[in-house]
Coordinates of C-alpha atoms and ligand atoms in Angstrom, one line a residue:
M562 CA 109.3 113.2 129.5
S563 CA 110.3 109.9 128.0
L564 CA 107.8 107.0 128.4
T565 CA 108.0 103.3 127.4
L566 CA 104.9 101.3 126.3
H567 CA 104.8 97.6 125.6
G568 CA 102.7 95.7 123.0
I569 CA 102.9 92.6 120.8
P570 CA 105.8 92.7 118.4
V571 CA 104.5 91.7 114.9
S572 CA 107.0 93.0 112.4
K573 CA 110.7 93.4 113.0
G574 CA 112.7 96.6 112.5
I575 CA 113.3 99.8 114.3
A576 CA 111.7 103.1 113.2
I577 CA 112.2 106.5 114.6
G578 CA 109.9 109.3 113.6
K579 CA 107.1 111.7 114.2
V580 CA 103.7 110.3 115.3
R581 CA 100.5 110.5 113.4
I582 CA 97.5 109.5 115.5
I583 CA 94.5 108.1 113.7
D584 CA 91.3 107.9 115.7
R585 CA 88.7 105.5 114.4
D586 CA 86.7 105.3 117.6
P587 CA 83.3 107.0 117.4
I588 CA 83.6 110.4 119.1
E589 CA 81.3 110.9 122.1
I590 CA 79.0 113.8 121.6
N591 CA 77.0 115.6 124.3
E592 CA 74.3 118.3 124.2
Y593 CA 74.9 121.8 125.5
F594 CA 72.2 124.5 126.0
L595 CA 73.1 127.8 124.4
P596 CA 71.8 131.2 125.2
K597 CA 69.9 132.9 122.4
Q598 CA 72.6 135.5 121.8
N599 CA 75.2 132.8 121.0
L600 CA 73.1 131.0 118.3
D601 CA 74.3 133.1 115.3
E602 CA 77.9 132.3 116.3
E603 CA 77.1 128.6 116.6
V604 CA 75.4 128.5 113.2
A605 CA 78.5 130.3 111.7
R606 CA 80.8 127.7 113.4
F607 CA 78.8 124.9 111.9
Q608 CA 78.8 126.5 108.4
S609 CA 82.5 127.0 108.5
A610 CA 83.1 123.4 109.6
V611 CA 81.1 122.2 106.6
D612 CA 83.1 124.6 104.3
L613 CA 86.3 123.2 105.6
A614 CA 85.1 119.6 105.2
R615 CA 84.3 120.5 101.6
Q616 CA 87.7 122.0 101.0
Q617 CA 89.4 118.9 102.5
L618 CA 87.4 116.6 100.2
E619 CA 88.1 118.7 97.2
K620 CA 91.8 118.5 98.0
V621 CA 91.5 114.7 98.3
R622 CA 89.7 114.5 95.0
D623 CA 92.4 116.6 93.3
N624 CA 95.2 114.4 94.7
I625 CA 93.8 111.0 93.8
P626 CA 96.7 109.0 92.1
K627 CA 96.2 108.5 88.4
D628 CA 96.4 104.8 88.7
A629 CA 93.7 104.6 91.4
S630 CA 90.4 102.9 90.5
A631 CA 87.6 105.2 89.1
D632 CA 85.5 104.1 92.1
V633 CA 87.8 106.1 94.4
A634 CA 86.9 109.4 92.6
S635 CA 83.2 108.7 92.5
F636 CA 83.3 107.8 96.2
I637 CA 84.7 111.3 97.0
E638 CA 82.3 113.0 94.6
S639 CA 79.3 111.4 96.4
H640 CA 80.6 112.7 99.7
L641 CA 81.0 116.2 98.3
L642 CA 77.4 116.1 97.0
M643 CA 76.2 115.2 100.5
L644 CA 77.9 118.4 101.8
E645 CA 75.5 120.3 99.5
D646 CA 72.4 118.4 100.6
S647 CA 70.0 120.5 102.7
L648 CA 68.9 117.4 104.7
L649 CA 72.4 117.2 106.1
I650 CA 73.4 120.9 106.1
Q651 CA 70.2 123.0 106.5
A652 CA 68.4 120.7 109.0
P653 CA 71.1 120.9 111.7
I654 CA 71.0 124.7 111.4
S655 CA 67.3 124.8 112.1
M656 CA 67.8 122.5 115.0
I657 CA 70.6 124.6 116.5
I658 CA 68.1 127.6 116.5
E659 CA 65.0 125.7 117.6
R660 CA 66.6 123.6 120.4
Q661 CA 69.2 126.2 121.3
C662 CA 71.8 123.5 121.2
N663 CA 75.4 123.0 120.1
A664 CA 76.2 122.2 116.4
E665 CA 77.7 118.8 117.2
W666 CA 74.5 117.7 118.9
A667 CA 72.3 119.0 116.1
L668 CA 74.4 117.2 113.5
K669 CA 74.3 114.0 115.5
L670 CA 70.5 114.1 115.8
Q671 CA 70.1 114.7 112.1
C672 CA 72.6 112.0 111.3
D673 CA 70.8 109.5 113.5
S674 CA 67.5 110.2 111.9
L675 CA 68.9 109.9 108.4
V676 CA 70.6 106.6 109.3
K677 CA 67.3 105.2 110.5
V678 CA 65.7 106.0 107.2
F679 CA 68.5 104.3 105.3
E680 CA 68.4 101.3 107.5
Q681 CA 64.7 100.8 106.7
M682 CA 65.3 100.7 102.9
D683 CA 65.0 97.4 101.2
D684 CA 67.3 98.2 98.4
P685 CA 70.8 96.9 99.6
Y686 CA 72.6 99.6 97.6
L687 CA 70.6 102.5 99.2
S688 CA 70.8 101.0 102.7
A689 CA 74.6 100.7 102.3
R690 CA 74.7 104.5 101.7
R691 CA 74.1 104.9 105.4
V692 CA 77.9 104.5 105.8
D693 CA 78.6 107.4 103.5
V694 CA 76.4 109.6 105.6
E695 CA 78.2 108.5 108.7
N696 CA 81.6 109.1 107.1
V697 CA 80.7 112.7 106.0
V698 CA 79.2 113.5 109.3
A699 CA 82.3 112.1 111.2
R700 CA 84.5 114.5 109.1
V701 CA 82.4 117.5 110.1
Q702 CA 82.3 116.4 113.7
R703 CA 86.0 116.1 113.8
I704 CA 86.4 119.6 112.5
L705 CA 83.9 120.9 115.0
R706 CA 86.0 119.4 117.7
G707 CA 89.0 121.3 116.5
Y708 CA 90.8 118.8 114.3
T709 CA 91.0 121.3 111.5
D710 CA 94.4 120.7 110.1
L711 CA 94.3 116.9 109.7
P712 CA 91.7 115.1 107.7
N713 CA 92.2 112.1 109.9
D714 CA 91.7 109.7 107.2
P715 CA 94.6 107.6 106.0
F716 CA 93.3 107.9 102.4
D717 CA 93.8 111.6 102.5
E718 CA 97.3 112.6 103.4
N719 CA 100.9 112.1 102.8
L720 CA 102.2 109.9 105.6
T721 CA 105.9 110.0 104.6
N722 CA 108.1 109.1 107.5
A723 CA 105.2 109.1 109.9
I724 CA 104.7 106.4 112.6
V725 CA 100.9 105.8 112.7
V726 CA 99.3 105.1 116.0
S727 CA 95.7 103.9 115.9
D728 CA 93.1 101.9 117.7
D729 CA 93.0 99.4 114.9
L730 CA 93.9 99.1 111.2
T731 CA 92.4 96.8 108.6
P732 CA 94.6 95.1 106.0
A733 CA 93.2 97.6 103.5
D734 CA 94.3 100.5 105.6
T735 CA 97.8 99.1 105.8
I736 CA 98.0 98.9 102.0
V737 CA 96.9 102.5 101.6
M738 CA 99.3 103.7 104.3
Q739 CA 102.2 101.9 102.8
H740 CA 101.6 103.8 99.5
R741 CA 101.5 106.9 101.6
G742 CA 105.0 106.2 102.9
I743 CA 104.6 105.3 106.6
L744 CA 107.7 104.3 108.6
A745 CA 105.9 102.0 111.1
F746 CA 102.6 101.5 112.9
A747 CA 101.3 100.7 116.3
T748 CA 97.8 99.7 117.2
E749 CA 95.8 99.2 120.4
F750 CA 94.2 96.0 119.1
G751 CA 95.2 93.2 116.8
G752 CA 96.9 89.8 116.9
L753 CA 100.2 88.4 115.7
T754 CA 98.8 86.6 112.7
S755 CA 96.1 89.0 111.7
H756 CA 96.3 89.9 108.1
T757 CA 97.3 93.4 109.0
A758 CA 100.3 92.0 110.9
I759 CA 101.1 89.6 108.0
L760 CA 101.0 92.5 105.6
A761 CA 103.3 94.6 107.8
R762 CA 105.9 91.8 107.8
S763 CA 105.6 91.2 104.1
L764 CA 105.9 95.0 103.3
G765 CA 108.8 95.3 105.8
I766 CA 107.0 97.8 108.0
P767 CA 108.0 97.6 111.7
A768 CA 104.8 97.1 113.7
I769 CA 103.4 96.5 117.1
V770 CA 99.9 95.6 118.0
G771 CA 97.9 95.1 121.2
L772 CA 99.1 98.4 122.8
R773 CA 95.9 98.7 124.8
R774 CA 95.1 102.3 125.8
A775 CA 98.3 103.7 124.3
R776 CA 96.7 106.7 122.6
P777 CA 96.0 108.8 125.7
Y778 CA 99.8 108.8 126.4
I779 CA 100.8 109.9 122.9
K780 CA 100.4 113.5 121.6
A781 CA 100.5 114.6 118.0
T782 CA 103.8 116.4 118.5
D783 CA 105.7 113.4 120.0
I784 CA 108.7 111.6 118.6
L785 CA 108.5 107.8 118.8
I786 CA 110.8 104.9 118.6
V787 CA 109.1 101.7 117.5
D788 CA 111.0 98.4 118.0
G789 CA 109.1 95.8 116.1
S790 CA 111.3 93.0 117.5
T791 CA 110.5 93.5 121.1
G792 CA 107.2 95.3 121.0
V793 CA 108.5 98.4 122.8
I794 CA 107.5 101.9 122.0
I795 CA 109.4 104.8 123.4
V796 CA 107.7 108.2 123.5
N797 CA 110.0 111.2 123.3
P798 CA 113.2 109.3 123.9
T799 CA 116.2 111.0 125.6
D800 CA 119.3 111.6 123.5
R801 CA 121.0 108.6 125.0
I802 CA 118.1 106.2 124.2
L803 CA 117.9 107.7 120.7
H804 CA 121.6 107.1 120.2
Y805 CA 121.3 103.5 121.3
Y806 CA 118.4 102.8 118.9
K807 CA 120.2 104.4 116.0
L808 CA 123.1 102.1 116.6
R809 CA 120.8 99.1 116.7
Q810 CA 119.2 100.3 113.5
Q811 CA 122.7 100.3 111.8
E812 CA 123.4 96.9 113.2
Q813 CA 120.2 95.5 111.7
K814 CA 121.1 97.0 108.4
R815 CA 124.5 95.3 108.5
H816 CA 122.9 92.0 109.3
K817 CA 120.5 92.3 106.4
A818 CA 123.4 93.2 104.0
K819 CA 125.3 90.1 105.3
L820 CA 122.4 87.9 104.5
T821 CA 122.2 89.0 100.9
K822 CA 125.3 86.9 100.3
L823 CA 123.0 83.9 100.5
R824 CA 120.9 85.1 97.5
E825 CA 122.5 82.8 95.0
A826 CA 123.2 79.9 97.4
P827 CA 121.4 76.6 96.8
T828 CA 118.7 75.8 99.4
K829 CA 120.0 72.6 100.9
T830 CA 121.1 71.4 104.2
L831 CA 124.7 70.5 105.3
D832 CA 124.0 66.9 104.4
D833 CA 122.7 67.8 101.0
T834 CA 119.0 67.5 101.5
Q835 CA 117.3 69.7 99.0
I836 CA 114.7 72.0 100.4
T837 CA 112.1 74.0 98.5
L838 CA 111.9 77.6 99.7
H839 CA 109.2 79.8 98.2
I840 CA 107.8 83.2 99.0
N841 CA 104.3 84.4 100.0
I842 CA 103.1 87.5 98.2
E843 CA 100.0 89.7 98.3
F844 CA 100.4 91.9 95.2
P845 CA 102.1 91.6 91.7
E846 CA 104.3 94.5 92.9
D847 CA 105.8 92.2 95.5
I848 CA 107.8 90.5 92.8
A849 CA 110.4 93.2 93.2
A850 CA 111.0 92.2 96.8
V851 CA 111.0 88.5 95.8
K852 CA 113.8 89.2 93.2
R853 CA 115.7 91.3 95.7
V854 CA 116.2 88.3 97.9
G855 CA 116.7 85.9 95.1
G856 CA 113.4 84.0 95.4
D857 CA 112.3 82.0 92.4
G858 CA 108.9 80.6 93.4
I859 CA 105.7 81.7 95.0
G860 CA 104.2 79.3 97.5
L861 CA 101.2 81.5 98.3
Y862 CA 99.8 84.4 96.3
R863 CA 97.0 85.9 98.4
T864 CA 94.7 87.1 95.6
E865 CA 92.0 88.5 97.9
F866 CA 94.1 91.7 98.1
L867 CA 93.0 92.4 94.6
F868 CA 89.6 93.1 96.1
M869 CA 90.6 95.7 98.6
N870 CA 90.2 99.5 98.6
R871 CA 87.5 99.3 96.0
R872 CA 83.8 98.8 96.0
S873 CA 83.3 96.3 93.2
P874 CA 85.1 93.0 92.6
P875 CA 87.7 92.7 89.9
D876 CA 86.6 91.2 86.6
E877 CA 88.2 88.3 84.8
E878 CA 90.6 90.5 82.9
E879 CA 91.9 92.3 86.0
H880 CA 92.5 88.9 87.7
F881 CA 94.3 87.7 84.6
D882 CA 96.4 90.8 84.2
A883 CA 97.6 90.5 87.8
Y884 CA 98.5 86.8 87.4
A885 CA 100.2 87.5 84.1
R886 CA 102.3 90.2 85.7
V887 CA 103.5 87.9 88.5
I888 CA 104.3 85.1 86.0
S889 CA 106.2 87.4 83.6
G890 CA 108.0 89.2 86.5
L891 CA 109.2 85.9 87.9
G892 CA 109.9 83.9 84.7
T893 CA 107.7 81.3 83.2
S894 CA 109.4 78.3 84.7
S895 CA 109.0 79.5 88.3
T896 CA 106.2 78.0 90.4
V897 CA 103.4 80.5 91.0
T898 CA 100.9 79.1 93.5
I899 CA 97.8 81.2 93.1
R900 CA 95.4 80.8 96.1
T901 CA 91.8 81.4 95.2
L902 CA 90.3 84.3 97.1
D903 CA 90.1 84.1 100.9
L904 CA 87.7 86.9 101.6
G905 CA 85.7 87.1 104.8
A906 CA 86.6 87.5 108.5
D907 CA 89.2 90.3 108.7
K908 CA 89.4 90.7 104.9
Q909 CA 86.4 92.3 103.2
I910 CA 85.9 93.9 99.9
D911 CA 87.2 97.5 100.2
G912 CA 88.5 96.6 103.7
G913 CA 85.0 96.6 105.2
R914 CA 84.7 100.3 105.0
H915 CA 81.3 100.4 103.3
E916 CA 79.7 97.0 103.5
H917 CA 79.7 95.3 106.9
F918 CA 79.2 91.5 106.7
L919 CA 78.9 91.2 110.5
T920 CA 78.0 87.8 111.6
A921 CA 78.4 86.4 115.1
N922 CA 81.6 84.5 114.2
P923 CA 82.9 85.7 110.9
A924 CA 86.0 83.4 111.0
L925 CA 83.7 80.4 111.2
G926 CA 81.3 81.7 108.7
L927 CA 81.2 82.4 104.9
R928 CA 84.9 82.8 104.4
A929 CA 87.3 81.7 101.6
I930 CA 86.1 78.7 99.6
R931 CA 82.7 78.7 101.3
L932 CA 82.0 82.2 100.1
C933 CA 83.3 81.3 96.6
L934 CA 81.0 78.3 96.4
K935 CA 78.1 80.4 97.6
D936 CA 78.7 83.3 95.2
L937 CA 79.8 81.9 91.9
T938 CA 79.7 85.3 90.3
L939 CA 82.7 86.1 92.5
F940 CA 84.5 82.8 91.9
R941 CA 84.0 82.0 88.2
P942 CA 85.9 85.0 86.8
Q943 CA 88.8 84.0 89.1
L944 CA 88.8 80.4 88.0
R945 CA 88.8 81.3 84.4
A946 CA 91.6 83.8 84.9
I947 CA 93.8 81.3 86.8
L948 CA 93.2 78.7 84.1
R949 CA 94.1 81.1 81.4
A950 CA 97.2 82.2 83.3
S951 CA 98.2 78.5 83.6
A952 CA 99.0 78.6 79.9
L953 CA 101.6 81.3 80.5
G954 CA 103.8 79.6 83.1
N955 CA 104.1 77.1 85.9
V956 CA 100.9 77.9 87.7
H957 CA 99.5 75.9 90.6
M958 CA 96.0 76.6 92.0
M959 CA 95.4 76.3 95.7
I960 CA 92.1 76.3 97.6
P961 CA 91.9 77.8 101.1
M962 CA 89.7 76.7 104.1
V963 CA 88.7 73.3 102.6
S964 CA 87.1 71.2 105.4
G965 CA 85.9 68.1 103.6
L966 CA 86.1 65.9 100.5
Q967 CA 82.6 66.9 99.3
E968 CA 83.6 70.5 99.2
F969 CA 86.7 69.6 97.2
F970 CA 84.7 67.6 94.7
Q971 CA 82.4 70.5 94.2
I972 CA 85.5 72.7 93.4
S973 CA 87.1 70.2 91.1
N974 CA 83.8 69.9 89.2
L975 CA 83.6 73.6 88.8
I976 CA 87.1 73.6 87.5
K977 CA 86.3 70.8 85.0
E978 CA 83.3 72.9 83.8
T979 CA 85.4 75.9 83.4
C980 CA 88.0 73.9 81.4
K981 CA 85.2 72.7 79.1
E982 CA 84.1 76.3 78.5
L983 CA 87.6 77.4 77.7
T984 CA 88.2 74.5 75.4
K985 CA 84.9 75.2 73.5
K986 CA 86.1 78.8 72.9
S987 CA 89.6 77.6 72.0
I988 CA 91.2 79.5 74.9
A989 CA 94.5 78.1 76.0
F990 CA 95.1 76.7 79.5
N991 CA 97.1 73.9 81.1
P992 CA 94.8 70.9 81.5
N993 CA 97.3 69.4 84.0
M994 CA 97.6 72.5 86.2
P995 CA 98.3 71.1 89.7
L996 CA 95.5 71.7 92.1
G997 CA 96.2 71.8 95.9
V998 CA 94.4 72.5 99.1
M999 CA 95.5 74.3 102.2
I1000 CA 95.5 72.5 105.6
E1001 CA 94.1 75.2 107.9
V1002 CA 91.0 73.5 109.4
P1003 CA 91.8 70.8 111.9
A1004 CA 89.4 68.4 110.1
M1005 CA 91.6 68.7 107.0
A1006 CA 94.7 68.0 109.0
I1007 CA 93.2 64.9 110.5
C1008 CA 91.9 63.7 107.1
T1009 CA 94.9 64.6 105.0
D1010 CA 95.2 60.9 104.1
L1011 CA 91.7 60.9 102.5
F1012 CA 92.7 63.7 100.2
T1013 CA 96.0 62.3 98.9
E1014 CA 94.3 60.4 96.1
Y1015 CA 92.6 63.5 94.7
V1016 CA 94.9 66.5 95.2
D1017 CA 98.3 67.3 93.7
F1018 CA 99.7 69.1 96.7
F1019 CA 99.1 70.4 100.2
S1020 CA 100.1 73.5 102.0
I1021 CA 99.8 74.0 105.8
G1022 CA 98.3 77.3 106.8
T1023 CA 99.3 77.5 110.4
N1024 CA 97.8 80.9 111.0
D1025 CA 94.3 79.5 110.7
L1026 CA 95.2 76.0 111.8
I1027 CA 96.3 77.4 115.2
Q1028 CA 93.3 79.7 115.4
Y1029 CA 90.8 76.9 114.7
T1030 CA 92.6 74.2 116.8
L1031 CA 93.0 76.3 119.9
A1032 CA 89.8 78.3 119.4
I1033 CA 91.6 81.6 119.5
D1034 CA 90.6 84.5 117.3
R1035 CA 93.8 85.4 115.5
V1036 CA 93.0 89.1 115.4
D1037 CA 92.1 89.4 119.1
D1038 CA 95.0 90.6 121.2
A1039 CA 93.1 89.7 124.4
V1040 CA 93.7 86.0 123.6
N1041 CA 97.0 86.4 121.8
Y1042 CA 98.9 84.8 124.7
L1043 CA 97.2 81.5 123.9
Y1044 CA 98.3 81.6 120.3
D1045 CA 101.0 78.9 120.4
P1046 CA 102.5 77.1 117.5
L1047 CA 104.2 74.7 120.0
H1048 CA 100.9 73.5 121.5
P1049 CA 101.0 69.7 121.4
A1050 CA 97.7 69.6 119.5
V1051 CA 99.1 71.9 116.8
L1052 CA 102.4 70.0 116.5
R1053 CA 100.5 66.7 116.3
L1054 CA 98.2 67.9 113.6
I1055 CA 101.2 69.2 111.6
K1056 CA 103.0 66.0 112.0
M1057 CA 100.0 64.0 111.0
S1058 CA 99.5 66.0 107.8
I1059 CA 103.2 65.8 106.9
D1060 CA 103.3 62.0 107.5
S1061 CA 100.1 61.4 105.5
A1062 CA 101.3 63.4 102.5
N1063 CA 104.9 62.0 102.6
K1064 CA 103.5 58.4 102.8
A1065 CA 101.5 59.0 99.6
D1066 CA 104.4 60.9 98.0
K1067 CA 102.3 64.1 97.7
P1068 CA 104.2 67.4 98.0
I1069 CA 103.4 69.2 101.2
S1070 CA 104.6 72.7 102.1
M1071 CA 103.9 75.2 104.9
C1072 CA 102.9 78.8 104.0
G1073 CA 101.6 79.9 107.4
E1074 CA 103.7 82.3 109.5
M1075 CA 105.1 79.5 111.6
A1076 CA 107.3 78.7 108.6
S1077 CA 108.7 82.2 108.6
D1078 CA 109.6 82.1 112.3
S1079 CA 113.3 81.3 112.7
R1080 CA 112.6 79.4 116.0
Y1081 CA 110.6 76.7 114.2
V1082 CA 112.4 76.0 110.9
R1083 CA 114.6 73.2 112.2
L1084 CA 111.8 71.7 114.2
L1085 CA 109.7 71.5 111.0
L1086 CA 112.6 70.0 109.1
G1087 CA 112.9 67.4 111.8
L1088 CA 109.1 66.7 111.5
G1089 CA 109.7 65.8 107.9
L1090 CA 108.8 69.1 106.1
R1091 CA 110.9 69.7 103.0
S1092 CA 109.1 72.7 101.5
F1093 CA 108.5 76.2 103.0
S1094 CA 106.9 79.3 101.8
V1095 CA 107.8 82.4 103.8
N1096 CA 107.3 86.2 103.7
P1097 CA 110.0 88.0 101.7
E1098 CA 111.5 89.6 104.8
A1099 CA 112.1 86.1 106.3
F1100 CA 113.4 84.5 103.1
L1101 CA 117.2 84.9 103.6
E1102 CA 117.1 84.2 107.3
T1103 CA 115.2 81.0 106.7
K1104 CA 117.7 80.1 104.0
Q1105 CA 120.5 80.7 106.4
I1106 CA 119.0 78.3 108.9
I1107 CA 118.4 75.6 106.3
T1108 CA 121.9 75.8 105.0
N1109 CA 123.3 75.6 108.5
S1110 CA 121.3 72.6 109.5
D1111 CA 122.1 68.9 109.4
M1112 CA 119.2 66.5 108.9
R1113 CA 121.0 63.8 110.8
G1114 CA 119.7 63.8 114.3
L1115 CA 117.1 66.5 113.7
S1116 CA 114.2 64.0 113.3
R1117 CA 115.0 62.4 116.7
L1118 CA 115.2 65.7 118.5
A1119 CA 112.0 67.0 116.8
N1120 CA 110.2 63.9 118.0
K1121 CA 111.4 64.6 121.5
V1122 CA 109.8 68.0 121.2
L1123 CA 106.6 66.4 120.0
Q1124 CA 106.5 63.9 122.8
A1125 CA 107.4 66.2 125.7
N1126 CA 104.7 66.1 128.2
N1127 CA 105.5 69.4 129.9
R1128 CA 106.5 72.9 128.6
E1129 CA 109.9 73.0 130.2
D1130 CA 111.0 69.7 128.6
M1131 CA 109.6 70.9 125.3
E1132 CA 111.5 74.2 125.4
N1133 CA 114.7 72.3 126.4
W1134 CA 114.4 69.9 123.5
L1135 CA 113.7 72.8 121.2
E1136 CA 116.8 74.5 122.4
L1137 CA 118.8 71.4 121.4
V1138 CA 117.1 71.4 118.0
N1139 CA 118.2 75.0 117.5
A1140 CA 121.6 74.6 119.0
G1141 CA 124.2 76.7 117.3
L1142 CA 121.8 79.0 115.5
D1143 CA 122.6 82.1 117.5
E1144 CA 126.3 81.9 116.9
Ligands
LIG1388 C1 97.3 80.6 107.0 O1 96.1 80.5 107.5 O2 98.3 80.1 107.6 C2 97.5 81.2 105.7 C3 98.7 81.1 105.1 O3 96.5 81.9 105.2 P1 96.0 83.4 105.7 O4 97.1 83.9 106.6 O5 95.9 84.2 104.5 O6 94.7 83.1 106.3
LIG1389 MG1 94.5 81.0 106.2

């Protein structure tokens, strides 16, 4: 039977394919009493589950891509060793016999007691090994529950042409799955501007989030249609529905092909106002997508993705190599805005699989520049690498999450120190490399004027600016309905920042997702913005809107949107701002 489910659309495109369900929820385990005559059979069941887990891990180890970091192999090896350990393998067997219980329960009890021991260890390395034990046990538990064919770990399998349905996915998972060839994904949790959603857009993977309790309705053998524009999932579509979506898929392809005609066109409005249109990237490999659409500048390079799916941070050389690849891929005269790392909240080293920095409010805690200033061993190699890369091309450095001038002075002192070190060692760098800050904390938006004297440029990060202004966790689908770029408070902060920067003649751009949303491009032009940085998928569409816009009159209409005192008026004025766009 065909079934339709609705979620939050986060990345456009239609995908049709087989489902692959990934369960990350802990499995509920109960105890069962077993008669004595069944115990041998239960022990044998446990042993064969362990054997199969071992075989699965060996297969994973043998299939690790050659270019994967060495940490991946040692991580798998350590799990294999645990499957030889008597504490994990023999102890549950004794328990099955002594307690006359099921294998799952025995394994759970043994795992709980090992976890307790690990937790009491002072050594942070050893206490973190707890997660490894839990990982290995989870694999055996899944096999005991009958999931014998699928390793249920996105690291482990080929996901070519699969549509992944999961409770949640981290940005790190998304990267791995893209390498494994997924068609689309749908999750039960997550928000529109979570980094997982941003990645999906940037990688061109159709995606839907916030599909609460979808998994019970989807079986491993189902065929799915994912419509990333409307947030609709159709489970086992009828032939007619399938036909309709295939037609729409072709239509979207034609639309994309039409847009490519704009590749070489200059980015200016009908009345000849020059607009800067740059692209956001996460990886050096994204340069291929940038070139495909004819982009020639990077307005935001999210360098924290260098830290994901690995256990130790990259060293200076790795940073430098990545930046050098971007610069040489794009051409030395193109702007490359390297944002210093923004780890914390939903982006953790290795995707948070092994180390959990759980604080009460991670988005308000040690994130981005705060983390960097606290842990200079993390920050210094990156600063040196960015400065060295500045000798190779037109590099700009951008700092995320700045909230006050003192913080900025701390950063600029650190940069000065690093410049001195490099000079001493005769290492080349650009002493005039532009240094900018992101406007993503409301305090920064309100005080933009205080910064104009010190910074070379600004970039508005609306993903966080909206999160912090409206007090809405951007990864929480439960409050997603409040996430509103048109909220008067957000628009006023944006306008305030643009006006302060323009008044001081300091470049200001926007690299948050609001800039990539076709509904807001003209509004932002009308508010005085002359520079955008968008995801590669949105680049040509944004260019089309810009080249079809006339600045005359836009500022008056944008101000009407800004001044509207009720939602209906605001939407009406916005419609006038966007008049003619759908034609
Ligand atoms: C933003 O906050 O708008 C932004 C561009 O940064 P990120 O999405 O990486 O937090
Ligand atoms: Mg941000």
